[in-house]
Amino acid sequence: MTDYQRVGSFECSSTAAVGVAAGRIAVAGDSRVTLVTADDRLEFDHDEPVTDVAVGDRVLVLSRSQLTAYDRTGARIWNLTAPDAHAVAIHPDSGDIGVLGPDTLRIVDPDTGGETVATDREPSGRPDDDRLLGTDAGFVTATWSVLQCFGLDGEVLFDENLDAAIRDMGYCDGVLVVALQDGTLRGFDAETGAPRWQTELPVRQLADRGQGTLLLRSDDGVKAVSSDGALDSAGSVSTGDIHAGSDGSLVCSVREGTVIKQVPADELLDIEVLTESVGAGGAIEIEARNRTDTAEQLTVTGALSHGDLAPSDRRLKIAAGESSVADFPVESVRTDGSAEFTVTVGDRVVARRDVGISDAAQSTVSAEASLEPVAVTDDAVEVELAVENTGGVTLDAVSELSGGERVTELGPGETWTATLTKPFEPDQRLTVGLEVLRANRRTELAPTCQLPARPSIDLEQRRDALHARIEADESVTWNDELVIETPGAGRVRSPIEITDGDLLVVLPVYESGVARVGLSRLGVSERSRTSDGPLADLGSRETRTDSPASATERSPERRSSQSDAATDDESVGSESNTDRPAATETDDGGRATTPSASSEDTAECRLDRQLSAASAAVGHAVRERLTITNEGAAPVAPRLRLGDEAREIGELQAGESVTLVRRLACLSPDGGPLSVPAAELVVDGTTVDDLPTASVESDADGVGVRGVVDPDSGEYEVELTNRTDGTARLSGFEVAGEELVSDGLALSAGESEQLSGSLGSLPAAGRDVVIGTMTTADSGTASVVLVVSPLDDGGDAAGSLATAIGSATKVAGDYGTVVLVVENETERPLRDITVRADGEMINDILYSKAHRDELAPGDRIEHYVDLKTTAGTVDIEFTASFEAGDASQTRTFSASGPAVNTESEWTDEHREAWTLTDTTTATDNTGAVPSTVATDYSRSE
């Protein structure tokens, strides 16, 4: 019997459907899908309420009107219209998809979403009565009391009437396990339908799949049944609806809105032997990781053949989800060469590795490393690295694996320190890879530290003053931009530094309304409603004018400091005010002046921005998140201005928030910086929050990625370049769910590697980039970008234009309109640009092509095409001709989407159904990888 142990849980408001695969379980509730693994979970939104979900190489989500395929990161791959379907399943071997409707079973190609087989079935089913399961033999349906199996060609393999209503069914090792409402549990051959066994056991619910045994929930608790019908208890599994990964590595119990994750107890402790070679006087290091949700204490024992360890036991205490490194000193070596090192816990061997051993003490590598955060500036953290030579001989070199810092000749007892700059991710653990060299001996260290949480802000009004206390981790120096907004005085921004973890800002209160204090770069903000105080009569004078606001000053007792005054262009208004006091003394000596310019009380909405990094290596994606939060008590409908672009956010209820996400990347060493536009949040014509422009620099270090995916064939060409001073080791490179590098790849300094092949699925229509992941030994896993462009293009036209279907598109009534948006995404002007549309339904009387003599970088054309339409599908061809540099270029596009009879029928779903496909051929362009790329903003959780 497998013993399971809980490793975590999360809340799920509703559970519409659950799908299982090897090591992964998808839980769908309402219009959100959560993809669960033993170590993590990923959530993404779906457009409609979910009817059913299935998991394989794709995550398949069935809703009211369509079947949608997503990759493992939640990126949409394809859609299939399925208006009457109510169940979906995946064939475990071929990956073919079964879609079940009341009278029909359809089989769908997993790569394209195209239907390959459709077969009628009897009797007809309903959503509440039907079950669908993928087995090695085919697709099995259970309707009422009838059990049927269909092959991948649609032929019926068996058809059995069990003479009792079927409650549930599962599959384990070639056997269909069926629970009947008459209180029996029966097993059938999955290929022939022949009965195998039967036992008396009232079963409420069965897991979909099992390996060795199948879990089930009975009146007597959770049990496990084998393929031969033998029953065993599974008391270690939490009660609830049981769903198990097909390989047995993950179990989820769903109970009253809580999903509990459990894994086999034997897999809760991961131990890895880190040392490759060692000599007498050195030490063999191991890393132990605790995968449970509670702290664990254990004793690990090491044993070395042909050598002696002193001591050979280590006692470890590891926090939940954390890891710990322990070493076993080598006291003596009896024979030089290779020896097996094993690690046991109790009587169980948990790790083993062959280690090179030597009796020469001078050949050992012995060092200890530590890592501590010391300062946070904007979106970057400075960490102090310290490496001590704890051995008896000089180390030849110690270097950071990313190539940033290096020291040579580190003597015994000496310590080397360096300050490193890394992206700031609050509350996350940061690990730095180190390489230590001595003669022909080499070892790697991975010091780790915990990054601090973001500062918190507490606001409290005391009579005529608003007290804002900023509390932060006192071990770190914080540098940011302080933003202050007070009713009747507008907004002021000023640099600020906090060195002791605490800062008090005191602001006079002149009017009632909403005040805000925030740290703009870190995305920390707090609002408070103020009421009239003793200074209200000053704030109500009609002729009052305001002086520019100065920043808060440091009190004598504090080490926090900031600039003495904001510049004129940082304040709102510049006239002087002789009636208003310049500052109010705090109770501990700190002072704050008021911002300038009067303003009306505005809606309580907040705008925050997060950049995952301030710089990135070539081809590495930086994620930008813009979050709009309604902190008021009433619904609002804000508008977001991004540079010259305006976006309607839609109505936000009290406390509700929405996030826009996009990715940016520099695709050449000199491609940066990438510009992040200023953002402004407007409610009812009034600006309630704003953010300044920002930028993402190109980082010359790291493993650079420059790649192209052909949109028509899926063929790719990728160049990986190690731009560091040391060896870079890749353990994985995945694009669209496929491994391009799976067996590891080592690149020496300056070395490049060419990858080529074909993806199993084509990039989604209209996509300019494909997002992948790359895993390296020193930097972990990072997102990377591949450009979608014909492979045989040779110039830069493919990266010149960004195109999209405009939000003003409405193809309804006698005079519909489709809008093509064309934007210059290069850093130079495009000249003599013409955009022309062709199609039978274009209203020639109203239509004319668009032309610009010059289209500046970042500028756009919104080309309106009037149509004479009737309900149905409309197809239009677009051609964009322009001059880029010394060459003339042409891009062609195909637009397609629905049309309706009247404007009252038109919805956002119709507009979103319009697609735009780049049909440019190799002779149209000579395209290549652009210097920079940025995806469009899309909604996220």
PDB file of N, CA and C in Angstrom, residues 658-713:
ATOM      1  N   VAL A 658      -8.092  44.317 -11.710  1.00  0.00           N
ATOM      2  CA  VAL A 658      -7.831  43.669 -12.990  1.00  0.00           C
ATOM      3  C   VAL A 658      -6.371  43.943 -13.338  1.00  0.00           C
ATOM      4  N   THR A 659      -5.727  42.966 -13.970  1.00  0.00           N
ATOM      5  CA  THR A 659      -4.304  43.072 -14.283  1.00  0.00           C
ATOM      6  C   THR A 659      -4.082  42.907 -15.778  1.00  0.00           C
ATOM      7  N   LEU A 660      -3.297  43.803 -16.370  1.00  0.00           N
ATOM      8  CA  LEU A 660      -2.858  43.707 -17.752  1.00  0.00           C
ATOM      9  C   LEU A 660      -1.403  43.262 -17.757  1.00  0.00           C
ATOM     10  N   VAL A 661      -1.101  42.288 -18.606  1.00  0.00           N
ATOM     11  CA  VAL A 661       0.235  41.704 -18.627  1.00  0.00           C
ATOM     12  C   VAL A 661       0.779  41.735 -20.049  1.00  0.00           C
ATOM     13  N   ARG A 662       2.052  42.042 -20.187  1.00  0.00           N
ATOM     14  CA  ARG A 662       2.724  41.886 -21.464  1.00  0.00           C
ATOM     15  C   ARG A 662       4.178  41.524 -21.203  1.00  0.00           C
ATOM     16  N   ARG A 663       4.876  41.101 -22.269  1.00  0.00           N
ATOM     17  CA  ARG A 663       6.293  40.755 -22.160  1.00  0.00           C
ATOM     18  C   ARG A 663       7.106  41.599 -23.132  1.00  0.00           C
ATOM     19  N   LEU A 664       8.297  41.971 -22.692  1.00  0.00           N
ATOM     20  CA  LEU A 664       9.208  42.764 -23.501  1.00  0.00           C
ATOM     21  C   LEU A 664      10.545  42.033 -23.574  1.00  0.00           C
ATOM     22  N   ALA A 665      11.263  42.224 -24.665  1.00  0.00           N
ATOM     23  CA  ALA A 665      12.559  41.578 -24.798  1.00  0.00           C
ATOM     24  C   ALA A 665      13.449  42.379 -25.728  1.00  0.00           C
ATOM     25  N   CYS A 666      14.737  42.431 -25.408  1.00  0.00           N
ATOM     26  CA  CYS A 666      15.769  42.950 -26.301  1.00  0.00           C
ATOM     27  C   CYS A 666      16.347  41.766 -27.072  1.00  0.00           C
ATOM     28  N   LEU A 667      16.312  41.827 -28.388  1.00  0.00           N
ATOM     29  CA  LEU A 667      16.725  40.688 -29.196  1.00  0.00           C
ATOM     30  C   LEU A 667      18.094  40.883 -29.832  1.00  0.00           C
ATOM     31  N   SER A 668      18.799  41.914 -29.413  1.00  0.00           N
ATOM     32  CA  SER A 668      20.187  42.091 -29.819  1.00  0.00           C
ATOM     33  C   SER A 668      20.909  42.803 -28.690  1.00  0.00           C
ATOM     34  N   PRO A 669      22.243  42.635 -28.572  1.00  0.00           N
ATOM     35  CA  PRO A 669      22.965  43.233 -27.444  1.00  0.00           C
ATOM     36  C   PRO A 669      22.814  44.746 -27.355  1.00  0.00           C
ATOM     37  N   ASP A 670      22.633  45.415 -28.504  1.00  0.00           N
ATOM     38  CA  ASP A 670      22.470  46.861 -28.497  1.00  0.00           C
ATOM     39  C   ASP A 670      21.019  47.266 -28.742  1.00  0.00           C
ATOM     40  N   GLY A 671      20.085  46.360 -28.423  1.00  0.00           N
ATOM     41  CA  GLY A 671      18.680  46.637 -28.724  1.00  0.00           C
ATOM     42  C   GLY A 671      17.966  47.480 -27.703  1.00  0.00           C
ATOM     43  N   GLY A 672      18.514  47.659 -26.508  1.00  0.00           N
ATOM     44  CA  GLY A 672      17.808  48.404 -25.482  1.00  0.00           C
ATOM     45  C   GLY A 672      18.122  49.884 -25.531  1.00  0.00           C
ATOM     46  N   PRO A 673      17.551  50.673 -24.611  1.00  0.00           N
ATOM     47  CA  PRO A 673      16.554  50.178 -23.657  1.00  0.00           C
ATOM     48  C   PRO A 673      15.164  50.096 -24.277  1.00  0.00           C
ATOM     49  N   LEU A 674      14.340  49.200 -23.690  1.00  0.00           N
ATOM     50  CA  LEU A 674      12.933  49.123 -24.075  1.00  0.00           C
ATOM     51  C   LEU A 674      12.158  50.152 -23.272  1.00  0.00           C
ATOM     52  N   SER A 675      11.294  50.881 -23.930  1.00  0.00           N
ATOM     53  CA  SER A 675      10.539  51.930 -23.255  1.00  0.00           C
ATOM     54  C   SER A 675       9.223  51.373 -22.729  1.00  0.00           C
ATOM     55  N   VAL A 676       8.953  51.642 -21.453  1.00  0.00           N
ATOM     56  CA  VAL A 676       7.676  51.309 -20.823  1.00  0.00           C
ATOM     57  C   VAL A 676       6.906  52.616 -20.685  1.00  0.00           C
ATOM     58  N   PRO A 677       5.760  52.774 -21.375  1.00  0.00           N
ATOM     59  CA  PRO A 677       5.117  54.087 -21.460  1.00  0.00           C
ATOM     60  C   PRO A 677       4.557  54.557 -20.133  1.00  0.00           C
ATOM     61  N   ALA A 678       4.392  55.890 -20.037  1.00  0.00           N
ATOM     62  CA  ALA A 678       3.686  56.454 -18.889  1.00  0.00           C
ATOM     63  C   ALA A 678       2.251  55.948 -18.887  1.00  0.00           C
ATOM     64  N   ALA A 679       1.706  55.730 -17.706  1.00  0.00           N
ATOM     65  CA  ALA A 679       0.340  55.224 -17.568  1.00  0.00           C
ATOM     66  C   ALA A 679      -0.466  56.190 -16.711  1.00  0.00           C
ATOM     67  N   GLU A 680      -1.723  56.379 -17.107  1.00  0.00           N
ATOM     68  CA  GLU A 680      -2.589  57.307 -16.398  1.00  0.00           C
ATOM     69  C   GLU A 680      -3.962  56.667 -16.238  1.00  0.00           C
ATOM     70  N   LEU A 681      -4.491  56.670 -15.022  1.00  0.00           N
ATOM     71  CA  LEU A 681      -5.789  56.080 -14.719  1.00  0.00           C
ATOM     72  C   LEU A 681      -6.812  57.201 -14.562  1.00  0.00           C
ATOM     73  N   VAL A 682      -7.878  57.128 -15.387  1.00  0.00           N
ATOM     74  CA  VAL A 682      -8.875  58.203 -15.449  1.00  0.00           C
ATOM     75  C   VAL A 682     -10.240  57.626 -15.076  1.00  0.00           C
ATOM     76  N   VAL A 683     -10.940  58.317 -14.171  1.00  0.00           N
ATOM     77  CA  VAL A 683     -12.302  57.948 -13.793  1.00  0.00           C
ATOM     78  C   VAL A 683     -13.182  59.188 -13.945  1.00  0.00           C
ATOM     79  N   ASP A 684     -14.212  59.073 -14.778  1.00  0.00           N
ATOM     80  CA  ASP A 684     -15.143  60.185 -15.020  1.00  0.00           C
ATOM     81  C   ASP A 684     -14.406  61.447 -15.445  1.00  0.00           C
ATOM     82  N   GLY A 685     -13.411  61.296 -16.302  1.00  0.00           N
ATOM     83  CA  GLY A 685     -12.676  62.430 -16.831  1.00  0.00           C
ATOM     84  C   GLY A 685     -11.613  62.983 -15.915  1.00  0.00           C
ATOM     85  N   THR A 686     -11.438  62.410 -14.709  1.00  0.00           N
ATOM     86  CA  THR A 686     -10.454  62.910 -13.748  1.00  0.00           C
ATOM     87  C   THR A 686      -9.348  61.879 -13.574  1.00  0.00           C
ATOM     88  N   THR A 687      -8.087  62.318 -13.622  1.00  0.00           N
ATOM     89  CA  THR A 687      -6.948  61.444 -13.388  1.00  0.00           C
ATOM     90  C   THR A 687      -6.834  61.148 -11.897  1.00  0.00           C
ATOM     91  N   VAL A 688      -6.932  59.876 -11.537  1.00  0.00           N
ATOM     92  CA  VAL A 688      -6.883  59.487 -10.133  1.00  0.00           C
ATOM     93  C   VAL A 688      -5.550  58.852  -9.757  1.00  0.00           C
ATOM     94  N   ASP A 689      -4.745  58.422 -10.713  1.00  0.00           N
ATOM     95  CA  ASP A 689      -3.433  57.850 -10.430  1.00  0.00           C
ATOM     96  C   ASP A 689      -2.647  57.826 -11.731  1.00  0.00           C
ATOM     97  N   ASP A 690      -1.324  57.892 -11.623  1.00  0.00           N
ATOM     98  CA  ASP A 690      -0.499  57.799 -12.812  1.00  0.00           C
ATOM     99  C   ASP A 690       0.855  57.218 -12.467  1.00  0.00           C
ATOM    100  N   LEU A 691       1.543  56.758 -13.492  1.00  0.00           N
ATOM    101  CA  LEU A 691       2.872  56.189 -13.351  1.00  0.00           C
ATOM    102  C   LEU A 691       3.781  56.812 -14.404  1.00  0.00           C
ATOM    103  N   PRO A 692       5.036  57.075 -14.058  1.00  0.00           N
ATOM    104  CA  PRO A 692       5.945  57.658 -15.050  1.00  0.00           C
ATOM    105  C   PRO A 692       6.441  56.603 -16.027  1.00  0.00           C
ATOM    106  N   THR A 693       7.151  57.043 -17.059  1.00  0.00           N
ATOM    107  CA  THR A 693       7.764  56.097 -17.985  1.00  0.00           C
ATOM    108  C   THR A 693       8.863  55.322 -17.269  1.00  0.00           C
ATOM    109  N   ALA A 694       9.163  54.139 -17.781  1.00  0.00           N
ATOM    110  CA  ALA A 694      10.238  53.309 -17.247  1.00  0.00           C
ATOM    111  C   ALA A 694      10.944  52.664 -18.435  1.00  0.00           C
ATOM    112  N   SER A 695      11.996  51.938 -18.170  1.00  0.00           N
ATOM    113  CA  SER A 695      12.740  51.306 -19.254  1.00  0.00           C
ATOM    114  C   SER A 695      13.329  49.993 -18.775  1.00  0.00           C
ATOM    115  N   VAL A 696      13.611  49.118 -19.735  1.00  0.00           N
ATOM    116  CA  VAL A 696      14.268  47.840 -19.492  1.00  0.00           C
ATOM    117  C   VAL A 696      15.536  47.816 -20.327  1.00  0.00           C
ATOM    118  N   GLU A 697      16.671  47.662 -19.666  1.00  0.00           N
ATOM    119  CA  GLU A 697      17.953  47.697 -20.349  1.00  0.00           C
ATOM    120  C   GLU A 697      18.319  46.318 -20.888  1.00  0.00           C
ATOM    121  N   SER A 698      19.148  46.323 -21.933  1.00  0.00           N
ATOM    122  CA  SER A 698      19.694  45.082 -22.469  1.00  0.00           C
ATOM    123  C   SER A 698      20.924  44.702 -21.666  1.00  0.00           C
ATOM    124  N   ASP A 699      20.949  43.464 -21.163  1.00  0.00           N
ATOM    125  CA  ASP A 699      22.054  42.978 -20.350  1.00  0.00           C
ATOM    126  C   ASP A 699      23.004  42.178 -21.237  1.00  0.00           C
ATOM    127  N   ALA A 700      24.278  42.566 -21.241  1.00  0.00           N
ATOM    128  CA  ALA A 700      25.246  41.903 -22.115  1.00  0.00           C
ATOM    129  C   ALA A 700      25.609  40.512 -21.627  1.00  0.00           C
ATOM    130  N   ASP A 701      25.309  40.182 -20.350  1.00  0.00           N
ATOM    131  CA  ASP A 701      25.652  38.872 -19.804  1.00  0.00           C
ATOM    132  C   ASP A 701      24.538  37.869 -20.075  1.00  0.00           C
ATOM    133  N   GLY A 702      24.730  36.657 -19.566  1.00  0.00           N
ATOM    134  CA  GLY A 702      23.718  35.616 -19.670  1.00  0.00           C
ATOM    135  C   GLY A 702      23.814  34.834 -20.968  1.00  0.00           C
ATOM    136  N   VAL A 703      22.911  33.885 -21.118  1.00  0.00           N
ATOM    137  CA  VAL A 703      22.831  33.082 -22.335  1.00  0.00           C
ATOM    138  C   VAL A 703      21.835  33.763 -23.271  1.00  0.00           C
ATOM    139  N   GLY A 704      22.335  34.326 -24.374  1.00  0.00           N
ATOM    140  CA  GLY A 704      21.485  35.026 -25.318  1.00  0.00           C
ATOM    141  C   GLY A 704      20.699  34.073 -26.191  1.00  0.00           C
ATOM    142  N   VAL A 705      19.477  34.476 -26.537  1.00  0.00           N
ATOM    143  CA  VAL A 705      18.592  33.660 -27.374  1.00  0.00           C
ATOM    144  C   VAL A 705      18.102  34.507 -28.538  1.00  0.00           C
ATOM    145  N   ARG A 706      18.357  34.057 -29.754  1.00  0.00           N
ATOM    146  CA  ARG A 706      17.811  34.696 -30.958  1.00  0.00           C
ATOM    147  C   ARG A 706      17.209  33.589 -31.810  1.00  0.00           C
ATOM    148  N   GLY A 707      15.881  33.603 -31.942  1.00  0.00           N
ATOM    149  CA  GLY A 707      15.227  32.511 -32.638  1.00  0.00           C
ATOM    150  C   GLY A 707      14.022  32.958 -33.429  1.00  0.00           C
ATOM    151  N   VAL A 708      13.699  32.167 -34.459  1.00  0.00           N
ATOM    152  CA  VAL A 708      12.572  32.428 -35.344  1.00  0.00           C
ATOM    153  C   VAL A 708      11.757  31.151 -35.470  1.00  0.00           C
ATOM    154  N   VAL A 709      10.425  31.281 -35.433  1.00  0.00           N
ATOM    155  CA  VAL A 709       9.504  30.172 -35.696  1.00  0.00           C
ATOM    156  C   VAL A 709       8.692  30.520 -36.934  1.00  0.00           C
ATOM    157  N   ASP A 710       8.696  29.639 -37.923  1.00  0.00           N
ATOM    158  CA  ASP A 710       7.931  29.883 -39.139  1.00  0.00           C
ATOM    159  C   ASP A 710       6.447  29.695 -38.845  1.00  0.00           C
ATOM    160  N   PRO A 711       5.589  30.690 -39.164  1.00  0.00           N
ATOM    161  CA  PRO A 711       4.165  30.575 -38.812  1.00  0.00           C
ATOM    162  C   PRO A 711       3.420  29.534 -39.633  1.00  0.00           C
ATOM    163  N   ASP A 712       3.955  29.178 -40.793  1.00  0.00           N
ATOM    164  CA  ASP A 712       3.243  28.252 -41.682  1.00  0.00           C
ATOM    165  C   ASP A 712       3.660  26.801 -41.475  1.00  0.00           C
ATOM    166  N   SER A 713       4.935  26.549 -41.176  1.00  0.00           N
ATOM    167  CA  SER A 713       5.427  25.183 -41.056  1.00  0.00           C
ATOM    168  C   SER A 713       5.747  24.782 -39.623  1.00  0.00           C
TER     169      SER A 713
END
